[in-house]
mmCIF file of C-alpha atoms in Angstrom:
data_model
loop_
_atom_site.group_PDB
_atom_site.id
_atom_site.type_symbol
_atom_site.label_atom_id
_atom_site.label_comp_id
_atom_site.label_asym_id
_atom_site.label_seq_id
_atom_site.Cartn_x
_atom_site.Cartn_y
_atom_site.Cartn_z
ATOM 1 C CA MET A 1 -86.097 -2.195 86.085
ATOM 2 C CA LYS A 2 -84.463 -5.230 84.431
ATOM 3 C CA LYS A 3 -86.781 -4.802 81.462
ATOM 4 C CA ASN A 4 -85.752 -1.159 81.105
ATOM 5 C CA VAL A 5 -82.031 -2.050 81.208
ATOM 6 C CA LEU A 6 -82.545 -4.782 78.638
ATOM 7 C CA ALA A 7 -84.439 -2.434 76.362
ATOM 8 C CA LEU A 8 -81.697 0.177 76.673
ATOM 9 C CA LEU A 9 -79.028 -2.382 75.806
ATOM 10 C CA LEU A 10 -80.985 -3.507 72.722
ATOM 11 C CA LEU A 11 -81.348 0.105 71.600
ATOM 12 C CA MET A 12 -77.590 0.692 71.926
ATOM 13 C CA VAL A 13 -76.840 -2.421 69.866
ATOM 14 C CA MET A 14 -79.190 -1.257 67.087
ATOM 15 C CA VAL A 15 -77.511 2.178 66.996
ATOM 16 C CA LEU A 16 -74.066 0.599 66.722
ATOM 17 C CA VAL A 17 -75.139 -1.738 63.906
ATOM 18 C CA THR A 18 -76.712 1.124 61.968
ATOM 19 C CA ALA A 19 -73.626 3.298 62.422
ATOM 20 C CA CYS A 20 -71.323 0.521 61.200
ATOM 21 C CA GLY A 21 -73.549 -0.104 58.152
ATOM 22 C CA ASN A 22 -73.554 3.581 57.216
ATOM 23 C CA ASN A 23 -69.770 3.759 57.621
ATOM 24 C CA THR A 24 -69.236 0.834 55.218
ATOM 25 C CA SER A 25 -71.563 2.316 52.625
ATOM 26 C CA GLY A 26 -69.953 5.733 52.804
ATOM 27 C CA ASN A 27 -66.301 4.713 52.492
ATOM 28 C CA GLY A 28 -66.578 1.775 50.100
ATOM 29 C CA ASN A 29 -63.848 -0.880 49.935
ATOM 30 C CA THR A 30 -60.152 -0.120 50.103
ATOM 31 C CA ALA A 31 -59.542 -0.385 46.341
ATOM 32 C CA ASN A 32 -62.298 2.100 45.512
ATOM 33 C CA SER A 33 -61.056 4.580 48.088
ATOM 34 C CA ALA A 34 -57.565 4.377 46.610
ATOM 35 C CA ASN A 35 -58.917 4.989 43.107
ATOM 36 C CA ASP A 36 -60.835 8.052 44.275
ATOM 37 C CA ALA A 37 -57.724 9.417 45.961
ATOM 38 C CA GLU A 38 -55.495 8.848 42.931
ATOM 39 C CA GLY A 39 -57.515 10.706 40.334
ATOM 40 C CA GLY A 40 -61.215 10.815 40.949
ATOM 41 C CA GLU A 41 -61.904 7.617 39.001
ATOM 42 C CA ALA A 42 -65.297 6.012 39.274
ATOM 43 C CA ALA A 43 -65.820 3.128 41.662
ATOM 44 C CA ALA A 44 -64.665 -0.202 40.305
ATOM 45 C CA GLY A 45 -68.231 -1.273 39.539
ATOM 46 C CA ASP A 46 -68.734 1.818 37.374
ATOM 47 C CA LYS A 47 -65.560 1.472 35.310
ATOM 48 C CA LEU A 48 -65.788 0.661 31.633
ATOM 49 C CA LYS A 49 -64.563 -2.910 31.212
ATOM 50 C CA VAL A 50 -62.528 -3.437 28.035
ATOM 51 C CA VAL A 51 -60.881 -6.650 26.837
ATOM 52 C CA LEU A 52 -58.476 -7.080 23.905
ATOM 53 C CA LEU A 53 -58.227 -10.404 22.080
ATOM 54 C CA ILE A 54 -54.957 -10.951 20.193
ATOM 55 C CA PRO A 55 -55.184 -13.522 17.344
ATOM 56 C CA GLY A 56 -51.588 -14.512 17.980
ATOM 57 C CA THR A 57 -49.086 -13.541 20.662
ATOM 58 C CA LEU A 58 -47.527 -10.323 21.855
ATOM 59 C CA GLY A 59 -43.880 -9.505 21.275
ATOM 60 C CA ASP A 60 -43.935 -8.830 17.519
ATOM 61 C CA LYS A 61 -42.997 -5.158 18.127
ATOM 62 C CA SER A 62 -45.474 -4.395 15.377
ATOM 63 C CA PHE A 63 -49.183 -5.070 14.799
ATOM 64 C CA PHE A 64 -50.151 -6.876 18.016
ATOM 65 C CA ASP A 65 -47.936 -4.809 20.289
ATOM 66 C CA ALA A 66 -49.440 -1.639 18.823
ATOM 67 C CA ALA A 67 -52.922 -2.863 19.766
ATOM 68 C CA ASN A 68 -51.715 -3.714 23.256
ATOM 69 C CA ASN A 69 -50.302 -0.192 23.579
ATOM 70 C CA GLY A 70 -53.740 1.104 22.638
ATOM 71 C CA LEU A 71 -55.344 -0.944 25.405
ATOM 72 C CA GLN A 72 -52.805 0.433 27.871
ATOM 73 C CA LYS A 73 -53.787 3.959 26.823
ATOM 74 C CA VAL A 74 -57.448 3.071 27.405
ATOM 75 C CA LYS A 75 -56.535 1.999 30.920
ATOM 76 C CA ASP A 76 -54.260 4.941 31.686
ATOM 77 C CA GLU A 77 -56.237 7.765 30.071
ATOM 78 C CA LEU A 78 -59.825 6.600 30.454
ATOM 79 C CA GLY A 79 -59.502 4.723 33.751
ATOM 80 C CA ALA A 80 -61.000 1.566 32.268
ATOM 81 C CA GLU A 81 -60.610 -1.916 33.658
ATOM 82 C CA THR A 82 -58.684 -3.831 30.988
ATOM 83 C CA LYS A 83 -57.446 -7.284 30.092
ATOM 84 C CA VAL A 84 -55.505 -8.706 27.147
ATOM 85 C CA VAL A 85 -55.965 -12.293 25.971
ATOM 86 C CA GLU A 86 -53.374 -13.861 23.663
ATOM 87 C CA MET A 87 -55.315 -16.433 21.633
ATOM 88 C CA GLY A 88 -52.199 -17.949 20.048
ATOM 89 C CA THR A 89 -51.651 -19.180 16.509
ATOM 90 C CA ASP A 90 -54.015 -22.171 16.616
ATOM 91 C CA LYS A 91 -56.927 -20.723 14.658
ATOM 92 C CA THR A 92 -59.310 -23.445 15.830
ATOM 93 C CA LYS A 93 -59.207 -21.881 19.288
ATOM 94 C CA TRP A 94 -60.111 -18.369 18.208
ATOM 95 C CA GLU A 95 -63.882 -18.732 17.803
ATOM 96 C CA PRO A 96 -64.396 -20.537 21.142
ATOM 97 C CA THR A 97 -62.300 -17.856 22.839
ATOM 98 C CA PHE A 98 -64.399 -15.093 21.285
ATOM 99 C CA ASN A 99 -67.563 -16.759 22.562
ATOM 100 C CA ASP A 100 -66.164 -17.412 26.033
ATOM 101 C CA ILE A 101 -64.981 -13.827 26.484
ATOM 102 C CA ALA A 102 -68.250 -12.398 25.140
ATOM 103 C CA ALA A 103 -70.106 -14.392 27.803
ATOM 104 C CA GLU A 104 -68.062 -12.693 30.534
ATOM 105 C CA ASP A 105 -68.724 -9.315 32.129
ATOM 106 C CA TRP A 106 -67.006 -7.060 29.571
ATOM 107 C CA ASP A 107 -68.577 -3.909 28.159
ATOM 108 C CA VAL A 108 -66.300 -3.673 25.112
ATOM 109 C CA VAL A 109 -64.569 -6.514 23.257
ATOM 110 C CA ILE A 110 -61.736 -5.517 20.899
ATOM 111 C CA SER A 111 -59.826 -7.550 18.328
ATOM 112 C CA GLY A 112 -58.299 -6.914 14.938
ATOM 113 C CA GLY A 113 -57.578 -8.363 11.520
ATOM 114 C CA SER A 114 -59.540 -9.375 8.449
ATOM 115 C CA GLU A 115 -58.720 -13.004 9.247
ATOM 116 C CA ILE A 116 -60.869 -12.918 12.391
ATOM 117 C CA THR A 117 -63.589 -10.604 11.094
ATOM 118 C CA GLU A 118 -66.163 -13.218 10.076
ATOM 119 C CA MET A 119 -66.109 -15.058 13.421
ATOM 120 C CA PHE A 120 -65.838 -11.771 15.342
ATOM 121 C CA ASN A 121 -68.918 -10.442 13.548
ATOM 122 C CA ALA A 122 -70.799 -13.640 14.403
ATOM 123 C CA THR A 123 -69.864 -13.223 18.065
ATOM 124 C CA ALA A 124 -71.103 -9.641 18.021
ATOM 125 C CA GLU A 125 -74.418 -10.648 16.453
ATOM 126 C CA ALA A 126 -74.905 -13.298 19.145
ATOM 127 C CA ASN A 127 -74.242 -10.752 21.909
ATOM 128 C CA PRO A 128 -76.272 -7.622 21.071
ATOM 129 C CA ASP A 129 -75.908 -6.279 24.635
ATOM 130 C CA LYS A 130 -72.128 -5.882 24.201
ATOM 131 C CA LYS A 131 -70.072 -3.472 22.103
ATOM 132 C CA PHE A 132 -67.346 -4.715 19.761
ATOM 133 C CA ILE A 133 -64.462 -2.936 18.003
ATOM 134 C CA ASN A 134 -62.400 -4.413 15.166
ATOM 135 C CA TYR A 135 -59.314 -2.206 15.054
ATOM 136 C CA ASP A 136 -58.149 -3.331 11.605
ATOM 137 C CA THR A 137 -60.266 -4.984 8.942
ATOM 138 C CA ASP A 138 -60.745 -4.552 5.226
ATOM 139 C CA ILE A 139 -64.276 -5.978 5.336
ATOM 140 C CA GLU A 140 -66.851 -3.208 5.201
ATOM 141 C CA GLU A 141 -69.886 -5.003 6.649
ATOM 142 C CA ALA A 142 -70.349 -4.649 10.403
ATOM 143 C CA PRO A 143 -73.114 -5.706 12.824
ATOM 144 C CA ALA A 144 -75.126 -2.954 14.524
ATOM 145 C CA ASN A 145 -73.056 -3.274 17.725
ATOM 146 C CA MET A 146 -69.662 -3.370 15.968
ATOM 147 C CA TYR A 147 -67.342 -0.526 14.945
ATOM 148 C CA ASN A 148 -64.645 -1.301 12.362
ATOM 149 C CA MET A 149 -61.492 0.542 11.372
ATOM 150 C CA SER A 150 -58.981 0.214 8.587
ATOM 151 C CA TYR A 151 -56.052 2.314 7.453
ATOM 152 C CA SER A 152 -54.803 3.808 4.212
ATOM 153 C CA THR A 153 -51.913 1.358 4.051
ATOM 154 C CA ASN A 154 -51.556 1.875 0.310
ATOM 155 C CA GLU A 155 -50.838 5.585 0.854
ATOM 156 C CA VAL A 156 -48.383 5.221 3.740
ATOM 157 C CA SER A 157 -46.644 2.444 1.781
ATOM 158 C CA PHE A 158 -46.403 4.775 -1.213
ATOM 159 C CA LEU A 159 -44.447 7.121 1.041
ATOM 160 C CA ALA A 160 -42.274 4.234 2.270
ATOM 161 C CA GLY A 161 -41.571 3.255 -1.336
ATOM 162 C CA ALA A 162 -40.550 6.801 -2.186
ATOM 163 C CA ALA A 163 -38.220 6.835 0.829
ATOM 164 C CA ALA A 164 -36.705 3.492 -0.185
ATOM 165 C CA ALA A 165 -36.123 4.535 -3.802
ATOM 166 C CA LEU A 166 -34.489 7.767 -2.672
ATOM 167 C CA ALA A 167 -32.245 5.813 -0.293
ATOM 168 C CA THR A 168 -31.073 3.216 -2.802
ATOM 169 C CA GLN A 169 -29.910 5.855 -5.296
ATOM 170 C CA SER A 170 -28.306 8.040 -2.609
ATOM 171 C CA ASP A 171 -24.776 8.217 -1.195
ATOM 172 C CA MET A 172 -25.908 6.854 2.183
ATOM 173 C CA PRO A 173 -23.040 4.731 3.559
ATOM 174 C CA ASN A 174 -24.833 1.367 3.304
ATOM 175 C CA ALA A 175 -26.471 1.972 -0.070
ATOM 176 C CA ASN A 176 -25.013 0.287 -3.149
ATOM 177 C CA LYS A 177 -25.008 1.062 -6.855
ATOM 178 C CA GLU A 178 -27.761 -1.424 -7.621
ATOM 179 C CA ASN A 179 -31.138 0.234 -8.177
ATOM 180 C CA ILE A 180 -33.053 -2.502 -6.331
ATOM 181 C CA ILE A 181 -35.197 -2.273 -3.206
ATOM 182 C CA GLY A 182 -36.862 -5.149 -1.338
ATOM 183 C CA PHE A 183 -40.189 -6.177 0.155
ATOM 184 C CA VAL A 184 -40.860 -9.100 2.496
ATOM 185 C CA GLY A 185 -44.514 -9.842 3.250
ATOM 186 C CA GLY A 186 -46.047 -12.285 5.687
ATOM 187 C CA MET A 187 -48.393 -13.835 3.122
ATOM 188 C CA ASP A 188 -49.510 -13.324 -0.463
ATOM 189 C CA ILE A 189 -52.919 -11.943 0.529
ATOM 190 C CA PRO A 190 -54.811 -8.729 -0.343
ATOM 191 C CA GLY A 191 -54.066 -7.018 2.983
ATOM 192 C CA ILE A 192 -50.309 -7.456 2.488
ATOM 193 C CA ASN A 193 -50.445 -6.675 -1.218
ATOM 194 C CA ALA A 194 -52.112 -3.363 -0.405
ATOM 195 C CA PHE A 195 -48.770 -2.441 1.159
ATOM 196 C CA LEU A 196 -46.858 -3.906 -1.782
ATOM 197 C CA VAL A 197 -48.695 -2.075 -4.564
ATOM 198 C CA GLY A 198 -48.407 1.243 -2.726
ATOM 199 C CA TYR A 199 -44.709 0.600 -2.081
ATOM 200 C CA ILE A 200 -43.997 -0.165 -5.738
ATOM 201 C CA GLN A 201 -45.918 2.859 -6.972
ATOM 202 C CA GLY A 202 -44.177 5.152 -4.480
ATOM 203 C CA ALA A 203 -40.785 3.882 -5.579
ATOM 204 C CA GLN A 204 -41.685 4.334 -9.243
ATOM 205 C CA TYR A 205 -42.896 7.861 -8.519
ATOM 206 C CA VAL A 206 -39.305 8.673 -7.550
ATOM 207 C CA ASP A 207 -37.654 6.509 -10.206
ATOM 208 C CA PRO A 208 -39.653 4.701 -12.915
ATOM 209 C CA GLU A 209 -36.672 2.389 -13.514
ATOM 210 C CA VAL A 210 -36.393 1.065 -9.941
ATOM 211 C CA LYS A 211 -36.629 -2.697 -9.382
ATOM 212 C CA VAL A 212 -38.372 -4.353 -6.427
ATOM 213 C CA ALA A 213 -37.518 -7.819 -5.116
ATOM 214 C CA VAL A 214 -40.608 -9.391 -3.514
ATOM 215 C CA SER A 215 -40.734 -12.353 -1.127
ATOM 216 C CA TYR A 216 -43.509 -13.872 1.009
ATOM 217 C CA ALA A 217 -42.737 -15.871 4.129
ATOM 218 C CA GLY A 218 -46.086 -17.656 4.309
ATOM 219 C CA ASP A 219 -46.031 -16.959 8.040
ATOM 220 C CA PHE A 220 -46.313 -14.024 10.420
ATOM 221 C CA VAL A 221 -44.495 -15.613 13.374
ATOM 222 C CA ASN A 222 -41.296 -17.025 11.861
ATOM 223 C CA PRO A 223 -38.312 -14.660 12.290
ATOM 224 C CA ALA A 224 -35.923 -17.331 10.991
ATOM 225 C CA LYS A 225 -37.790 -17.413 7.674
ATOM 226 C CA GLY A 226 -37.824 -13.642 7.558
ATOM 227 C CA LYS A 227 -34.061 -13.546 8.005
ATOM 228 C CA GLU A 228 -33.502 -16.240 5.378
ATOM 229 C CA LEU A 229 -35.543 -14.405 2.730
ATOM 230 C CA SER A 230 -33.920 -11.077 3.587
ATOM 231 C CA LEU A 231 -30.388 -12.442 3.329
ATOM 232 C CA ILE A 232 -31.222 -13.738 -0.148
ATOM 233 C CA GLN A 233 -32.439 -10.273 -1.150
ATOM 234 C CA TYR A 234 -29.491 -8.417 0.375
ATOM 235 C CA ASN A 235 -27.074 -10.830 -1.316
ATOM 236 C CA SER A 236 -28.776 -10.168 -4.657
ATOM 237 C CA GLY A 237 -28.133 -6.412 -4.532
ATOM 238 C CA VAL A 238 -31.025 -5.067 -2.436
ATOM 239 C CA ASP A 239 -29.893 -2.453 0.080
ATOM 240 C CA ILE A 240 -33.202 -1.632 1.807
ATOM 241 C CA ILE A 241 -36.163 -3.930 2.618
ATOM 242 C CA PHE A 242 -39.703 -3.033 3.644
ATOM 243 C CA ASN A 243 -40.957 -5.333 6.404
ATOM 244 C CA VAL A 244 -44.659 -6.219 6.169
ATOM 245 C CA ALA A 245 -44.497 -9.550 7.955
ATOM 246 C CA GLY A 246 -45.439 -9.096 11.613
ATOM 247 C CA GLY A 247 -43.257 -11.152 13.955
ATOM 248 C CA THR A 248 -41.556 -12.757 10.945
ATOM 249 C CA GLY A 249 -40.240 -9.305 10.128
ATOM 250 C CA LEU A 250 -37.989 -9.298 13.176
ATOM 251 C CA GLY A 251 -35.744 -11.586 11.129
ATOM 252 C CA ILE A 252 -35.451 -8.876 8.468
ATOM 253 C CA PHE A 253 -33.776 -6.635 11.013
ATOM 254 C CA ASP A 254 -31.429 -9.466 12.012
ATOM 255 C CA ALA A 255 -30.405 -9.815 8.372
ATOM 256 C CA ALA A 256 -30.002 -6.044 7.982
ATOM 257 C CA LYS A 257 -27.611 -6.004 10.924
ATOM 258 C CA GLU A 258 -25.658 -8.995 9.611
ATOM 259 C CA LYS A 259 -25.246 -7.407 6.168
ATOM 260 C CA THR A 260 -25.136 -3.763 7.347
ATOM 261 C CA LYS A 261 -28.031 -2.827 5.090
ATOM 262 C CA TYR A 262 -31.185 -0.788 5.635
ATOM 263 C CA ALA A 263 -34.763 -1.690 6.477
ATOM 264 C CA ILE A 264 -38.140 -0.015 6.839
ATOM 265 C CA GLY A 265 -40.446 -1.062 9.665
ATOM 266 C CA VAL A 266 -44.218 -1.435 9.713
ATOM 267 C CA ASP A 267 -47.262 -0.745 11.908
ATOM 268 C CA SER A 268 -45.217 0.584 14.875
ATOM 269 C CA ASP A 269 -42.112 2.760 15.117
ATOM 270 C CA GLN A 270 -39.917 -0.333 15.090
ATOM 271 C CA ALA A 271 -36.580 1.468 15.339
ATOM 272 C CA MET A 272 -37.523 3.037 18.657
ATOM 273 C CA LEU A 273 -38.915 -0.256 19.951
ATOM 274 C CA LEU A 274 -35.548 -1.920 19.293
ATOM 275 C CA LYS A 275 -33.317 0.984 20.262
ATOM 276 C CA ASP A 276 -32.869 0.054 23.923
ATOM 277 C CA THR A 277 -32.072 -3.609 23.247
ATOM 278 C CA ASP A 278 -30.016 -3.336 20.038
ATOM 279 C CA ASN A 279 -29.029 0.178 19.042
ATOM 280 C CA ASP A 280 -26.956 -0.971 16.046
ATOM 281 C CA LYS A 281 -29.942 -2.792 14.592
ATOM 282 C CA ALA A 282 -32.302 0.107 15.301
ATOM 283 C CA ASN A 283 -30.038 2.552 13.457
ATOM 284 C CA LEU A 284 -30.488 0.551 10.255
ATOM 285 C CA ILE A 285 -34.290 0.991 10.334
ATOM 286 C CA VAL A 286 -34.446 4.342 8.574
ATOM 287 C CA THR A 287 -38.198 4.783 9.130
ATOM 288 C CA SER A 288 -41.421 2.813 9.614
ATOM 289 C CA ALA A 289 -44.787 2.918 7.864
ATOM 290 C CA ILE A 290 -47.039 3.302 10.870
ATOM 291 C CA LYS A 291 -50.651 2.394 11.374
ATOM 292 C CA LYS A 292 -51.562 4.429 14.441
ATOM 293 C CA ILE A 293 -53.460 1.518 15.928
ATOM 294 C CA ASP A 294 -52.887 2.564 19.531
ATOM 295 C CA SER A 295 -54.346 6.036 18.983
ATOM 296 C CA ALA A 296 -57.206 4.615 16.914
ATOM 297 C CA ILE A 297 -58.211 2.191 19.679
ATOM 298 C CA LEU A 298 -58.046 4.920 22.307
ATOM 299 C CA GLY A 299 -60.086 7.295 20.149
ATOM 300 C CA ALA A 300 -62.776 4.701 19.417
ATOM 301 C CA VAL A 301 -63.203 3.677 23.061
ATOM 302 C CA LYS A 302 -63.282 7.314 24.154
ATOM 303 C CA LYS A 303 -66.062 8.057 21.665
ATOM 304 C CA LEU A 304 -67.892 4.936 22.817
ATOM 305 C CA GLN A 305 -67.627 6.115 26.408
ATOM 306 C CA ASP A 306 -68.921 9.557 25.388
ATOM 307 C CA GLY A 307 -71.754 8.060 23.363
ATOM 308 C CA THR A 308 -70.520 9.562 20.090
ATOM 309 C CA LEU A 309 -69.152 6.448 18.337
ATOM 310 C CA GLU A 310 -71.168 5.529 15.255
ATOM 311 C CA MET A 311 -71.626 1.772 15.392
ATOM 312 C CA GLY A 312 -72.356 -0.537 12.472
ATOM 313 C CA LYS A 313 -69.816 1.056 10.127
ATOM 314 C CA ARG A 314 -66.166 1.053 9.081
ATOM 315 C CA ASP A 315 -63.937 4.119 8.929
ATOM 316 C CA VAL A 316 -60.788 4.285 6.815
ATOM 317 C CA LEU A 317 -58.088 6.302 8.573
ATOM 318 C CA GLY A 318 -55.488 8.020 6.407
ATOM 319 C CA PHE A 319 -53.051 10.917 6.659
ATOM 320 C CA VAL A 320 -55.837 13.481 7.064
ATOM 321 C CA GLU A 321 -57.401 11.504 9.938
ATOM 322 C CA ASP A 322 -53.942 10.996 11.505
ATOM 323 C CA GLY A 323 -54.412 7.258 11.137
ATOM 324 C CA VAL A 324 -51.134 6.616 9.299
ATOM 325 C CA GLY A 325 -47.705 8.193 8.999
ATOM 326 C CA ILE A 326 -44.019 7.423 8.724
ATOM 327 C CA ALA A 327 -41.699 7.464 11.717
ATOM 328 C CA GLU A 328 -39.765 10.724 11.793
ATOM 329 C CA ASN A 329 -37.790 9.887 14.910
ATOM 330 C CA GLU A 330 -34.229 10.730 15.953
ATOM 331 C CA ILE A 331 -32.830 7.869 13.862
ATOM 332 C CA TYR A 332 -34.664 9.016 10.742
ATOM 333 C CA LYS A 333 -33.380 12.550 11.279
ATOM 334 C CA SER A 334 -29.771 11.437 11.815
ATOM 335 C CA VAL A 335 -29.444 8.503 9.397
ATOM 336 C CA TYR A 336 -31.657 9.630 6.515
ATOM 337 C CA PRO A 337 -30.127 12.698 4.773
ATOM 338 C CA ALA A 338 -31.895 16.039 5.210
ATOM 339 C CA ASP A 339 -32.356 16.576 1.477
ATOM 340 C CA LEU A 340 -34.096 13.213 1.193
ATOM 341 C CA GLN A 341 -36.286 14.037 4.188
ATOM 342 C CA ALA A 342 -37.402 17.178 2.369
ATOM 343 C CA LYS A 343 -38.320 15.160 -0.725
ATOM 344 C CA VAL A 344 -40.274 12.644 1.357
ATOM 345 C CA GLU A 345 -42.130 15.494 3.044
ATOM 346 C CA GLU A 346 -43.022 16.905 -0.356
ATOM 347 C CA VAL A 347 -44.510 13.573 -1.411
ATOM 348 C CA LYS A 348 -46.418 13.325 1.879
ATOM 349 C CA GLN A 349 -48.004 16.734 1.381
ATOM 350 C CA LYS A 350 -49.085 15.741 -2.117
ATOM 351 C CA LEU A 351 -50.728 12.629 -0.681
ATOM 352 C CA ILE A 352 -52.493 14.705 1.979
ATOM 353 C CA ASN A 353 -53.687 17.180 -0.675
ATOM 354 C CA LYS A 354 -54.885 14.306 -2.885
ATOM 355 C CA GLU A 355 -52.542 15.360 -5.676
ATOM 356 C CA ILE A 356 -51.376 11.752 -5.897
ATOM 357 C CA THR A 357 -53.766 8.831 -6.323
ATOM 358 C CA VAL A 358 -52.530 5.449 -5.109
ATOM 359 C CA ASP A 359 -54.027 2.168 -6.313
ATOM 360 C CA ASN A 360 -55.325 -0.271 -3.723
ATOM 361 C CA ALA A 361 -54.711 -3.987 -4.097
ATOM 362 C CA MET A 362 -57.842 -4.677 -2.036
ATOM 363 C CA GLY A 363 -59.879 -4.046 -5.174
ATOM 364 C CA MET A 364 -57.587 -5.879 -7.578
ATOM 365 C CA GLU A 365 -57.684 -9.276 -9.187
ATOM 366 C CA THR A 366 -54.795 -11.599 -8.363
ATOM 367 C CA SER A 367 -53.594 -11.311 -11.955
ATOM 368 C CA GLU A 368 -53.361 -7.513 -11.649
ATOM 369 C CA VAL A 369 -51.157 -7.733 -8.563
ATOM 370 C CA GLU A 370 -48.988 -10.338 -10.268
ATOM 371 C CA ALA A 371 -48.553 -8.065 -13.288
ATOM 372 C CA ILE A 372 -47.422 -5.192 -11.066
ATOM 373 C CA ARG A 373 -44.918 -7.467 -9.295
ATOM 374 C CA ASN A 374 -43.551 -8.840 -12.548
ATOM 375 C CA ALA A 375 -43.139 -5.357 -14.052
ATOM 376 C CA VAL A 376 -40.552 -4.429 -11.386
ATOM 377 C CA LYS A 377 -38.950 -7.833 -10.930
ATOM 378 C CA PRO A 378 -35.105 -7.565 -10.874
#
């Protein structure tokens, strides 16, 4: 009798243990259940894991922030697990950070910039089981597990130059009689000069006699230097400056506000990014030459997830691919006269239809770029 009771008790314990085990397996952990309830996302272990490495710091309201916005879209629209790593400005720390992150459990590693391309490529080659995306590089070569993107910055800058030349000869309230526009770049390097050459040619397309003041800050994270250079230009007769200087370019907008002059943003829609914190400053940024980095990152990761991304190559994204464009926001429509908007649109359509060919400084000798600069020097 005692043996029968004992056996019965053991059987009941086994049933309870089995039931509890099946219950745990069926429901998963709390986080996974919440994800399923909120939108049918895959369990955490099945999510695509994507990390973004910033060769600098966020807060530039331009290049790096645009990439971060792209990562946010990957998280929100694709349900990926994401992380952003700010590597800072000490370049000696970039390569070790690439290697450390590649050794972690990430499916996709993203970074951007020609400056990091060589070390990023080396990291990709050393980690063939991972996928890598360089969201902005002018270097064509890519490892078999790397996808590279670049943008037709020369063409969108041509449009910015046309807009600037139209503004400086207009009756806009902050324009002057001097036929001089400005350009402030982060560094005197091919990637920045691709913007410059397009900008100059776009301005000359509108007015062959226009002059262009050109300054380089030698730094992408020095707003004080950007303001200093911009004040010099504004004081010399410039009434609109094209910012191609990353975080340094925030100083251009400070100078524009101080002198009540105009500016053109870069990479992101910089007027709208500043609108909530400084509306007066934002209203002086008539437009921005945008690289649609956020959309490009989202599109690449989505194709990777679908298995349709062609690795080992670089795509150049222009107007036709919706990779570049100028900001046509509420400020542009209210500050920039309607007749000038129509002229800018006409130029844009000619660029889209390939009726206008824009030179690219990426294929130029240093002496050629210098000759172009000197030809429009005030």
